[in-house]
Coordinates of C-alpha atoms in Angstrom, one line a residue:
Chain A
M1 CA 218.7 102.4 68.0
T2 CA 222.5 101.9 69.0
T3 CA 224.3 98.8 69.1
K4 CA 224.4 96.4 72.1
K5 CA 227.7 97.9 73.5
K6 CA 226.5 101.5 73.6
R7 CA 223.4 100.8 75.2
T8 CA 222.8 101.7 78.9
P9 CA 222.9 98.7 81.2
N10 CA 220.1 96.9 82.4
T11 CA 218.6 99.0 85.1
E12 CA 215.2 98.3 86.9
R13 CA 212.9 101.1 85.9
S14 CA 210.2 102.2 88.2
G15 CA 207.8 104.0 85.8
W16 CA 204.4 103.6 85.3
V17 CA 202.1 104.0 82.3
V18 CA 199.0 106.2 83.6
I19 CA 196.0 107.7 81.9
A20 CA 194.7 110.6 84.0
P21 CA 192.6 113.7 83.5
D22 CA 194.3 117.0 82.9
S23 CA 192.4 118.3 85.9
V24 CA 195.0 116.2 88.1
T25 CA 197.9 118.5 87.3
D26 CA 195.7 121.6 86.8
K27 CA 197.7 124.0 88.8
N28 CA 196.1 127.2 88.1
K29 CA 195.2 127.7 91.7
H30 CA 197.5 127.8 94.5
G31 CA 198.1 124.8 96.2
S32 CA 200.4 121.6 96.3
D33 CA 201.2 119.1 93.8
P34 CA 199.0 116.1 93.3
V35 CA 200.0 113.3 95.6
F36 CA 199.3 109.6 95.9
L37 CA 197.8 108.7 99.2
R38 CA 197.0 105.2 100.8
L39 CA 193.5 105.5 102.6
R40 CA 191.2 103.1 104.0
N41 CA 189.1 101.5 101.1
P42 CA 185.4 101.6 102.5
S43 CA 184.5 98.3 100.7
T44 CA 187.4 96.3 101.9
D45 CA 188.4 98.0 105.1
G46 CA 191.9 97.5 103.7
A47 CA 194.4 100.2 102.1
S48 CA 193.7 101.4 98.8
L49 CA 195.6 103.9 96.6
Y50 CA 193.9 107.3 95.7
L51 CA 195.3 110.5 94.3
L52 CA 194.7 113.9 95.7
G53 CA 194.8 116.5 92.6
S54 CA 196.7 119.9 93.0
G55 CA 195.5 121.7 95.9
D56 CA 193.8 118.9 97.6
E57 CA 190.7 119.9 95.7
R58 CA 189.5 116.5 93.8
L59 CA 190.0 112.9 94.9
Y60 CA 190.7 110.3 92.1
E61 CA 190.7 106.6 92.6
V62 CA 193.7 104.7 91.1
K63 CA 192.9 101.4 89.2
A64 CA 195.1 99.4 87.0
F65 CA 194.6 97.2 84.1
E66 CA 196.5 94.1 84.3
E67 CA 196.7 90.8 82.0
E68 CA 199.3 88.3 81.9
F69 CA 201.8 88.6 78.9
H70 CA 201.9 92.1 78.3
S71 CA 204.9 94.6 78.3
W72 CA 205.4 98.0 77.2
F73 CA 208.0 99.9 74.9
V74 CA 208.6 103.4 76.2
G75 CA 210.7 105.4 74.1
E76 CA 213.9 103.6 74.0
A77 CA 213.4 101.3 77.1
V78 CA 211.3 98.0 77.7
Q79 CA 209.0 98.1 80.7
R80 CA 208.4 94.5 82.0
D81 CA 204.9 95.1 83.5
G82 CA 202.1 95.8 80.8
R83 CA 200.0 97.7 83.3
L84 CA 198.0 100.4 82.6
V85 CA 197.1 102.7 85.4
F86 CA 193.9 104.7 85.3
V87 CA 193.4 107.6 87.7
T88 CA 189.7 108.7 87.5
P89 CA 187.6 111.2 89.4
M90 CA 185.9 109.9 92.5
D91 CA 183.3 111.2 95.1
P92 CA 185.2 111.6 98.3
L93 CA 181.9 111.2 100.1
F94 CA 182.3 107.5 99.8
L95 CA 185.7 107.7 102.0
I96 CA 184.3 110.0 104.4
L97 CA 181.3 107.9 105.1
P98 CA 182.6 105.3 107.1
Y99 CA 184.0 107.7 109.5
L100 CA 180.7 109.3 109.8
M101 CA 178.8 105.8 110.1
K102 CA 181.2 105.0 113.0
S103 CA 180.8 108.2 114.8
G104 CA 176.9 108.3 114.2
R105 CA 176.4 105.3 116.4
E106 CA 177.0 107.4 119.5
G107 CA 174.1 109.5 118.0
K108 CA 175.8 113.0 118.7
F109 CA 176.5 115.9 116.5
Q110 CA 180.2 116.4 116.1
P111 CA 182.6 118.4 113.9
V112 CA 183.8 116.4 110.9
D113 CA 187.2 117.2 111.4
Q114 CA 187.2 115.5 114.7
V115 CA 185.3 112.6 113.1
V116 CA 187.6 112.0 110.2
K117 CA 190.6 110.7 112.0
D118 CA 192.7 107.5 111.4
E119 CA 195.6 106.3 113.1
D120 CA 196.3 103.9 110.2
F121 CA 195.7 106.4 107.4
P122 CA 196.6 110.1 108.8
G123 CA 196.1 111.1 105.0
C124 CA 192.5 110.8 105.4
S125 CA 192.0 114.3 107.1
R126 CA 193.0 115.9 104.0
L127 CA 190.0 114.6 102.4
L128 CA 188.2 117.3 104.2
S129 CA 189.5 119.8 101.7
C130 CA 188.1 118.3 98.8
S131 CA 184.9 120.1 97.8
C132 CA 181.9 118.0 98.5
S133 CA 178.7 118.5 100.9
F134 CA 178.1 116.5 103.9
L135 CA 174.4 117.2 103.5
H136 CA 173.8 114.0 101.3
I137 CA 174.9 112.0 104.3
A138 CA 174.5 113.7 107.3
E139 CA 172.1 116.3 109.3
E140 CA 173.7 119.5 110.0
K141 CA 173.4 122.0 113.2
E142 CA 175.3 125.2 113.2
V143 CA 176.2 126.8 116.5
G144 CA 178.0 129.8 117.1
G145 CA 179.5 129.8 113.3
L146 CA 180.8 126.2 113.9
K147 CA 179.1 123.2 111.9
F148 CA 178.1 120.1 113.5
H149 CA 177.1 116.8 111.7
R150 CA 175.4 113.7 112.5
Y151 CA 175.2 110.5 110.0
S152 CA 171.7 109.9 108.7
Q153 CA 170.9 106.5 107.4
E154 CA 168.0 107.9 105.6
K155 CA 169.8 110.8 103.7
T156 CA 172.7 108.1 102.8
M157 CA 170.1 105.6 101.4
N158 CA 168.5 108.3 99.3
W159 CA 171.9 109.8 98.1
L160 CA 173.1 106.0 97.2
K161 CA 170.0 105.5 95.2
K162 CA 170.6 108.4 93.1
K163 CA 174.1 106.9 92.4
V164 CA 172.7 103.8 91.4
E165 CA 170.0 105.4 89.2
R166 CA 172.7 107.7 87.6
T167 CA 175.2 104.8 87.2
A168 CA 172.4 102.4 85.4
A169 CA 171.5 105.5 83.1
A170 CA 175.3 105.6 82.3
L171 CA 175.4 101.8 81.8
K172 CA 172.5 101.8 79.3
T173 CA 174.1 104.9 77.2
K174 CA 177.6 103.0 77.3
N175 CA 176.0 99.8 76.1
V176 CA 177.2 97.8 78.9
S177 CA 176.0 94.3 78.9
V178 CA 174.4 93.7 82.3
G179 CA 172.4 90.4 81.8
E180 CA 173.5 87.2 83.2
G181 CA 175.4 85.1 80.8
V182 CA 178.1 82.8 80.1
K183 CA 181.3 84.2 81.5
S184 CA 184.4 84.3 79.0
T185 CA 187.8 85.0 80.2
T186 CA 188.8 86.4 76.7
Y187 CA 186.0 88.6 75.7
I188 CA 184.4 91.5 77.3
R189 CA 180.6 91.3 76.7
I190 CA 179.0 93.9 74.9
K191 CA 175.3 94.5 74.8
S192 CA 174.1 91.1 73.2
E193 CA 170.4 91.4 74.4
S194 CA 168.5 94.2 72.7
E195 CA 166.3 95.0 75.6
G196 CA 168.0 94.8 78.8
R197 CA 165.6 94.8 81.8
E198 CA 165.6 97.7 83.9
E199 CA 165.8 95.6 86.9
D200 CA 169.2 94.1 85.0
Y201 CA 170.5 97.6 84.9
L202 CA 169.7 98.5 88.5
R203 CA 171.2 95.4 90.2
Y204 CA 174.2 95.7 87.8
A205 CA 174.8 99.5 89.1
H206 CA 174.1 98.5 92.4
G207 CA 176.8 95.8 92.2
L208 CA 179.0 98.7 90.9
I209 CA 178.3 101.1 93.7
S210 CA 178.7 98.2 96.4
E211 CA 182.4 98.4 95.2
Y212 CA 182.7 101.7 97.1
I213 CA 180.6 100.9 100.2
S214 CA 180.4 98.4 103.0
E215 CA 178.8 95.1 102.6
E216 CA 176.3 96.1 105.4
L217 CA 175.4 99.1 103.6
S218 CA 175.3 97.4 100.2
K219 CA 172.6 94.9 101.7
A220 CA 170.6 97.9 103.1
L221 CA 170.7 99.9 99.7
L222 CA 169.3 96.7 97.9
K223 CA 166.4 96.7 100.2
H224 CA 165.9 100.5 99.7
L225 CA 165.9 99.9 95.9
G226 CA 163.4 97.2 96.4
L227 CA 165.3 94.6 94.6
P228 CA 164.9 91.1 96.1
E229 CA 168.2 89.4 97.3
L230 CA 169.4 86.9 94.7
T231 CA 169.3 83.4 96.0
S232 CA 172.1 81.9 94.5
P233 CA 170.7 78.7 92.4
K234 CA 173.8 76.9 93.7
E235 CA 172.4 76.8 97.2
A236 CA 169.3 75.0 96.3
E237 CA 169.2 71.4 96.7
P238 CA 169.6 69.9 93.3
P239 CA 166.9 67.4 92.0
A240 CA 167.4 63.7 92.4
K241 CA 168.8 62.4 89.2
K242 CA 166.1 59.9 88.4
R243 CA 162.6 60.7 89.5
K244 CA 160.4 57.6 90.1
L245 CA 156.9 58.5 89.3
S246 CA 155.2 55.3 90.8
D247 CA 156.3 52.0 91.8
K248 CA 155.1 50.2 89.2
P249 CA 157.0 49.0 86.3
V250 CA 156.7 51.4 83.2
E251 CA 154.2 50.0 80.8
A252 CA 153.9 50.8 76.9
G253 CA 150.6 51.0 75.4
E254 CA 151.2 48.1 73.0
D255 CA 149.5 44.8 73.7
Y256 CA 152.4 42.6 73.6
T257 CA 154.2 44.5 76.4
K258 CA 151.4 43.3 78.8
F259 CA 152.5 40.0 78.6
N260 CA 156.0 41.1 79.8
S261 CA 154.9 43.4 82.4
A262 CA 152.5 40.6 84.0
D263 CA 155.5 38.5 83.9
F264 CA 157.5 41.2 85.4
A265 CA 155.1 41.8 88.4
R266 CA 155.2 38.1 89.5
K267 CA 158.9 38.1 90.1
P268 CA 159.6 37.3 93.6
P269 CA 161.9 39.9 95.3
K270 CA 165.5 39.5 94.4
K271 CA 167.4 37.4 96.8
M272 CA 170.2 39.4 98.4
T273 CA 173.7 38.2 98.4
A274 CA 175.3 37.5 102.1
A275 CA 177.5 40.5 101.6
Q276 CA 174.4 42.5 100.8
K277 CA 172.5 41.3 103.9
T278 CA 175.3 42.3 106.3
L279 CA 175.8 45.7 104.5
A280 CA 172.0 46.4 105.1
K281 CA 172.2 45.7 108.5
V282 CA 174.8 48.3 109.4
D283 CA 173.5 51.5 111.2
K284 CA 173.7 54.1 108.5
S285 CA 172.0 56.7 111.0
G286 CA 174.0 60.1 110.4
M287 CA 175.8 59.0 107.4
K288 CA 175.6 61.1 104.3
S289 CA 174.6 59.6 101.0
M290 CA 177.0 58.9 98.3
T291 CA 175.5 61.4 96.2
S292 CA 175.7 64.4 98.6
F293 CA 179.3 64.4 98.1
F294 CA 178.9 65.4 94.6
S295 CA 176.2 68.3 94.8
P296 CA 177.2 71.7 95.4
K297 CA 177.8 72.6 99.1
S298 CA 174.8 73.8 101.0
K299 CA 175.7 76.5 103.7
Chain B
M1 CA 218.8 88.9 37.0
D2 CA 217.4 91.7 38.8
L3 CA 216.9 91.5 42.6
G4 CA 215.6 94.7 43.1
P5 CA 212.1 94.0 43.9
F6 CA 213.1 91.8 46.6
E7 CA 215.9 94.2 47.8
A8 CA 213.4 97.0 47.8
D9 CA 211.7 94.9 50.9
N10 CA 213.3 91.9 52.2
T11 CA 211.0 91.5 55.1
V12 CA 208.5 89.8 52.8
S13 CA 208.6 87.5 50.1
C14 CA 209.0 88.3 46.4
R15 CA 208.7 86.8 43.2
L16 CA 211.1 87.3 40.1
S17 CA 210.9 86.0 36.7
S18 CA 212.2 85.9 33.4
Q19 CA 210.2 86.7 29.9
I20 CA 208.1 83.7 29.0
P21 CA 209.4 82.6 25.8
D22 CA 206.8 82.5 23.0
I23 CA 207.6 79.0 22.1
C24 CA 206.4 77.9 25.6
R25 CA 203.1 79.0 24.9
T26 CA 202.6 76.9 21.8
E27 CA 204.6 73.7 22.5
D28 CA 204.3 71.2 25.0
C29 CA 206.7 72.0 28.0
C30 CA 208.6 70.5 30.8
L31 CA 209.2 72.2 34.1
G32 CA 211.8 71.6 36.9
I33 CA 211.4 72.8 40.5
D34 CA 214.4 73.0 43.2
E35 CA 215.1 75.2 46.0
A36 CA 218.1 76.7 47.4
G37 CA 218.9 77.6 51.0
R38 CA 216.7 75.4 52.9
G39 CA 219.1 74.4 55.9
P40 CA 220.7 77.9 56.6
V41 CA 219.9 79.9 59.6
L42 CA 220.6 82.9 57.8
G43 CA 219.1 84.6 54.9
P44 CA 216.2 83.5 52.4
M45 CA 215.2 80.3 51.0
V46 CA 214.8 80.5 47.3
Y47 CA 212.4 78.3 45.2
G48 CA 213.1 78.1 41.4
I49 CA 211.4 76.8 38.4
C50 CA 212.9 76.4 35.0
F51 CA 210.8 75.4 31.7
C52 CA 211.4 74.7 28.3
P53 CA 209.5 72.9 25.4
V54 CA 210.0 68.9 25.6
S55 CA 211.5 69.0 22.1
K56 CA 214.6 71.2 23.6
K57 CA 215.3 68.9 26.1
Q58 CA 218.5 68.0 24.3
E59 CA 219.7 71.7 23.8
L60 CA 219.0 72.4 27.5
K61 CA 221.3 69.4 28.4
D62 CA 223.9 70.6 25.9
L63 CA 224.4 73.7 28.1
K64 CA 225.9 71.4 30.5
V65 CA 223.8 72.4 33.4
A66 CA 224.4 70.2 36.1
D67 CA 223.6 69.7 39.9
S68 CA 224.3 73.2 41.6
K69 CA 226.0 71.7 44.6
T70 CA 228.8 70.2 42.4
L71 CA 229.6 73.5 41.0
T72 CA 231.6 76.6 42.2
E73 CA 230.0 79.7 42.4
E74 CA 231.9 81.3 39.3
E75 CA 230.7 78.2 37.4
R76 CA 227.1 78.7 38.5
E77 CA 227.3 82.3 37.5
R78 CA 228.5 81.3 34.2
L79 CA 225.8 78.7 33.6
F80 CA 223.1 81.2 34.7
H81 CA 224.4 83.3 32.1
N82 CA 224.1 80.5 29.4
L83 CA 220.5 80.1 30.4
D84 CA 219.9 83.7 30.0
E85 CA 221.3 83.5 26.6
A86 CA 218.9 80.7 25.8
K87 CA 216.1 82.8 26.5
S88 CA 214.3 82.3 23.3
Y89 CA 213.3 78.8 24.7
V90 CA 214.3 78.6 28.3
G91 CA 212.0 80.6 31.0
W92 CA 212.4 80.6 34.6
A93 CA 210.8 82.2 37.9
L94 CA 211.8 82.4 41.5
H95 CA 210.1 82.9 44.6
V96 CA 212.2 84.3 47.3
L97 CA 211.1 83.5 50.8
S98 CA 212.4 86.1 53.4
P99 CA 214.0 84.6 56.6
N100 CA 211.2 87.1 58.2
T101 CA 208.4 85.1 56.3
I102 CA 210.1 81.6 57.5
S103 CA 210.3 82.9 61.1
T104 CA 207.0 84.1 61.5
S105 CA 205.3 81.2 59.4
M106 CA 207.0 78.7 61.6
L107 CA 206.6 80.5 64.9
Q108 CA 202.8 81.7 64.4
R109 CA 200.1 80.4 66.7
T110 CA 199.1 77.7 64.1
K111 CA 202.4 76.5 63.1
Y112 CA 203.0 76.4 59.4
N113 CA 206.0 74.1 59.0
L114 CA 209.0 74.3 56.6
N115 CA 207.5 71.3 54.4
A116 CA 204.1 72.7 54.0
L117 CA 205.6 76.2 53.1
S118 CA 207.8 74.5 50.6
H119 CA 205.1 72.5 48.8
D120 CA 203.0 75.8 48.9
T121 CA 205.8 77.8 47.3
A122 CA 206.2 75.2 44.7
I123 CA 202.7 74.7 43.8
G124 CA 202.4 78.6 43.6
L125 CA 205.3 78.7 41.0
I126 CA 203.9 76.0 38.9
Q127 CA 200.4 78.2 39.1
Y128 CA 202.3 81.2 38.0
A129 CA 203.6 79.2 34.8
L130 CA 200.2 77.8 34.1
D131 CA 198.8 81.3 34.4
S132 CA 201.3 82.9 32.0
G133 CA 200.2 80.3 29.4
V134 CA 203.1 78.0 29.4
Q135 CA 201.9 74.7 28.1
L136 CA 202.9 72.1 30.6
K137 CA 203.0 68.3 30.3
E138 CA 205.5 67.2 32.4
I139 CA 206.9 68.3 35.9
Y140 CA 210.0 67.2 37.7
V141 CA 210.4 68.0 41.4
D142 CA 213.5 67.3 43.7
T143 CA 211.6 65.9 46.7
V144 CA 210.9 67.4 50.1
G145 CA 209.8 64.7 52.8
P146 CA 208.4 61.5 51.5
A147 CA 208.5 61.5 47.5
E148 CA 205.2 59.3 47.1
K149 CA 203.3 61.6 48.9
Y150 CA 204.5 64.8 47.5
E151 CA 204.1 63.2 43.9
E152 CA 200.4 62.3 44.8
K153 CA 199.8 65.9 46.0
L154 CA 200.8 67.6 43.1
S155 CA 199.2 65.1 40.7
Q156 CA 195.9 65.8 42.3
R157 CA 196.4 69.5 42.3
F158 CA 197.6 69.5 38.6
P159 CA 195.5 67.0 36.8
G160 CA 196.6 66.1 33.1
I161 CA 200.3 66.9 34.1
E162 CA 202.8 64.2 34.6
V163 CA 204.5 64.8 37.7
T164 CA 207.8 63.0 38.9
V165 CA 209.0 63.5 42.2
R166 CA 212.4 62.1 42.8
P167 CA 215.2 62.7 45.4
K168 CA 218.3 64.0 43.6
A169 CA 216.1 64.9 40.7
D170 CA 218.5 67.9 40.3
S171 CA 221.4 65.5 39.1
L172 CA 219.0 63.3 36.8
F173 CA 217.0 66.2 35.0
P174 CA 218.7 69.0 33.3
V175 CA 215.6 71.2 33.7
V176 CA 215.7 70.6 37.6
S177 CA 219.6 71.4 37.5
A178 CA 218.7 74.5 35.4
A179 CA 216.1 75.3 38.3
S180 CA 218.5 74.7 40.9
I181 CA 221.3 76.9 39.3
C182 CA 218.7 79.9 39.0
A183 CA 217.8 79.5 42.8
K184 CA 221.3 79.0 43.8
V185 CA 222.5 82.1 42.2
A186 CA 219.7 84.3 43.4
R187 CA 220.3 83.1 47.1
D188 CA 223.9 83.8 46.6
R189 CA 223.5 87.3 45.6
V190 CA 221.1 88.1 47.9
V191 CA 222.8 86.9 50.9
K192 CA 225.9 88.6 49.7
G193 CA 224.4 91.9 49.6
W194 CA 222.0 91.8 52.2
K195 CA 220.6 95.2 53.3
F196 CA 219.8 94.9 56.8
A197 CA 216.3 96.6 57.8
E198 CA 217.7 97.5 61.1
D199 CA 220.0 100.1 61.7
L200 CA 223.0 98.2 63.1
G201 CA 225.7 100.6 61.9
D202 CA 228.7 98.8 60.5
V203 CA 227.6 95.4 60.0
D204 CA 230.1 92.8 60.1
A205 CA 229.3 91.1 56.8
D206 CA 231.5 87.9 57.5
Y207 CA 228.9 85.6 58.5
G208 CA 230.1 82.3 56.7
S209 CA 227.8 80.2 54.7
G210 CA 224.8 80.7 57.0
Y211 CA 224.7 77.0 58.1
P212 CA 224.3 76.4 61.7
N213 CA 227.4 74.2 61.8
D214 CA 229.6 76.9 60.3
P215 CA 231.7 78.5 63.1
K216 CA 232.0 81.7 61.4
T217 CA 227.9 81.9 61.3
K218 CA 228.0 81.1 65.0
A219 CA 230.4 83.5 66.0
W220 CA 228.1 86.0 63.9
L221 CA 224.8 85.0 65.8
L222 CA 226.6 85.3 69.0
K223 CA 227.9 89.0 68.3
Y224 CA 224.7 90.3 67.0
L225 CA 222.4 88.9 69.7
D226 CA 220.4 91.8 71.2
P227 CA 218.9 91.1 75.0
V228 CA 215.7 92.4 74.1
F229 CA 215.2 91.9 70.3
G230 CA 217.2 88.9 69.6
Y231 CA 218.4 89.2 66.0
P232 CA 217.9 91.1 62.9
Q233 CA 215.4 89.7 60.2
F234 CA 218.3 88.2 58.5
V235 CA 218.1 85.4 61.2
R236 CA 215.6 82.5 60.9
F237 CA 214.3 82.7 64.4
S238 CA 212.6 79.3 64.1
W239 CA 216.1 77.6 63.6
S240 CA 217.0 75.8 66.9
T241 CA 220.6 77.3 66.6
A242 CA 218.9 80.7 67.1
Q243 CA 216.4 79.5 69.7
T244 CA 219.0 78.0 71.7
L245 CA 221.2 81.0 71.7
L246 CA 218.0 83.3 72.6
D247 CA 216.9 81.0 75.3
S248 CA 220.5 81.2 76.9
K249 CA 221.8 84.6 76.2
A250 CA 218.6 86.8 75.7
V251 CA 216.0 88.3 78.0
T252 CA 213.2 85.5 78.6
V253 CA 209.9 86.5 76.8
H254 CA 206.6 84.7 77.7
W255 CA 204.0 84.4 75.3
D256 CA 200.3 83.4 76.2
D257 CA 200.6 80.3 74.0
D258 CA 203.9 79.0 75.8
E259 CA 203.3 75.6 76.7
E260 CA 203.2 75.1 80.4
D261 CA 203.4 71.6 82.1
G262 CA 200.0 70.9 84.0
E263 CA 201.0 71.7 87.5
K264 CA 202.3 75.1 86.6
A265 CA 199.4 75.9 84.7
A266 CA 196.9 74.6 87.1
K267 CA 198.6 77.0 89.7
R268 CA 198.6 79.8 87.6
L269 CA 195.1 79.5 86.7
N270 CA 194.0 78.8 90.5
N271 CA 192.6 75.3 89.8
K272 CA 191.5 73.2 92.8
S273 CA 193.0 69.7 93.5
M274 CA 190.3 67.0 92.8
L275 CA 191.0 65.9 96.5
S276 CA 189.6 69.4 97.7
F277 CA 186.2 68.7 96.9
F278 CA 186.0 65.5 98.8
S279 CA 187.6 66.6 102.0
A280 CA 185.6 67.7 105.1
S281 CA 187.1 71.3 105.2
A282 CA 186.2 72.3 101.5
R283 CA 183.7 74.8 103.1
S284 CA 186.1 77.6 103.1
D285 CA 183.8 80.2 101.4
D286 CA 185.8 83.4 100.1
Q287 CA 185.6 85.7 103.1
S288 CA 186.5 88.7 101.0
R289 CA 183.8 90.4 99.0
Q290 CA 184.0 89.3 95.3
T291 CA 185.1 92.1 92.9
H292 CA 182.2 93.4 90.8
R293 CA 182.4 91.7 87.2
F294 CA 182.6 95.1 85.7
F295 CA 186.0 95.3 86.8
T296 CA 186.9 91.6 86.6
D297 CA 185.7 91.6 82.9
R298 CA 187.9 94.4 82.3
R299 CA 191.0 93.1 84.2
L300 CA 190.8 96.4 86.4
R301 CA 191.8 96.0 90.2
G302 CA 192.3 98.4 92.5
L303 CA 196.2 99.2 93.8
S304 CA 197.5 99.5 97.4
S305 CA 200.7 100.8 96.1
L306 CA 202.6 101.8 92.9

């Protein structure tokens, strides 16, 4: 460490702390350097950051661990954001799928390089140099040495189903807790229940895969998996606070209460005050009951 | 007095002690407690105990030990020498609380204040004397906080020993004066020869008394303020003098147990106003899809740019 005076002035550093597989910078083969690309996120339809490994051979997604009150000490410097960027391999088909689906509505066989085009994200054509097979999501025709493809819902569903099943298997081996439970902001739940149900794993895996496909596909996939859609308990009408079983006053079995209850029954209906009478006359049709404002919103 | 054990690692606290005189194990003894360096922003706080047989009280008095505050540094050194000469019946022990210990205690998540730290240190030293076989019958303490409460606390902790807690005990009871001299001498020596754990090059050792109102101390604090790390461990970070300087001159650091005022915290946590639940337009369901809990649980999110 040097004294304060010798230290270099405070400059804004634009470094990141990244964890990436070695394959990203694998330069054995000819080709370009790895590059960060902004591409259309199939789930949100907005821009997301991806990374193409050297030679455009493999696709990686970029995610960041971010939590408040974190900073890095990097060598002899402090980095203000305590962000940890993860670069992880990703199947490029997820990004290609929306383009194929869109052109599939026309029902024609087309060459993929004509389909995977995006004015907003011109980089998307580079996805086609990644090694992946369109046969998982499309039918193929070959005419005169040229290949033409057409989106297939059936194939896609089967492909996605396999993804879900594989993910579920991975969740089991990694001991990820998939059950419903109280959410805690400070702890990651680890496997608490000893026997996680098969459906819980599938549903959790479906949720994870849904992060990479459109909402519409996610719903179709849920059906394909044979999982009923969850009806959120929030939407159900809450039960009334007090349930009346009968209009009769509640009686205890003991004898002496009989006397009281008889007394009770004989009571004439309560007289209403003038104010209560006027209130009773008000037209209440179409007005919500007071309690409805305190129950969860029904859609 | 061998300060070696503390100087070997001055980031943690350390106990130094004399030999226990044999007579103290057989005769009823009295013990005095005092501290040095409670107020300074620099350096350690030293707790000292001194003990001797009740029968030797007069001899201790004849050594002319007096309140350390009324003495010059040379006089204190001389008196400490006298005490050392009298080791056939006088024993002492010190607990050096490093400035780092004080900082981390007072600034930790569950705050441990200086009074509690002082009380616990005093109790620890008494226990040390008991464990060493000193036949304690009387304890004299200069007070920290309200005297009655402290006396009650110590009496309960050490039943069977007569505890006397008094303000200014160091000028009333020779055994407390002796303890105060031991503590003061140790602190003076430690501060004078402070070995900085940090690599600061040639440190300017002219830091004055270490008390917050000393201009030399203030100048030194300004000179050695690092914008990122603040101060060397020699400085008590928990002192308001240090904190004020850090707040104004150093980089702001946020901790997750920082206190925030209500509205700011609510905004950060995305809390809704109570009123929003009653308005007709509260129907605004989140249009964007919720990120799966696998990612939110792990604080992972996608990026759109770096």
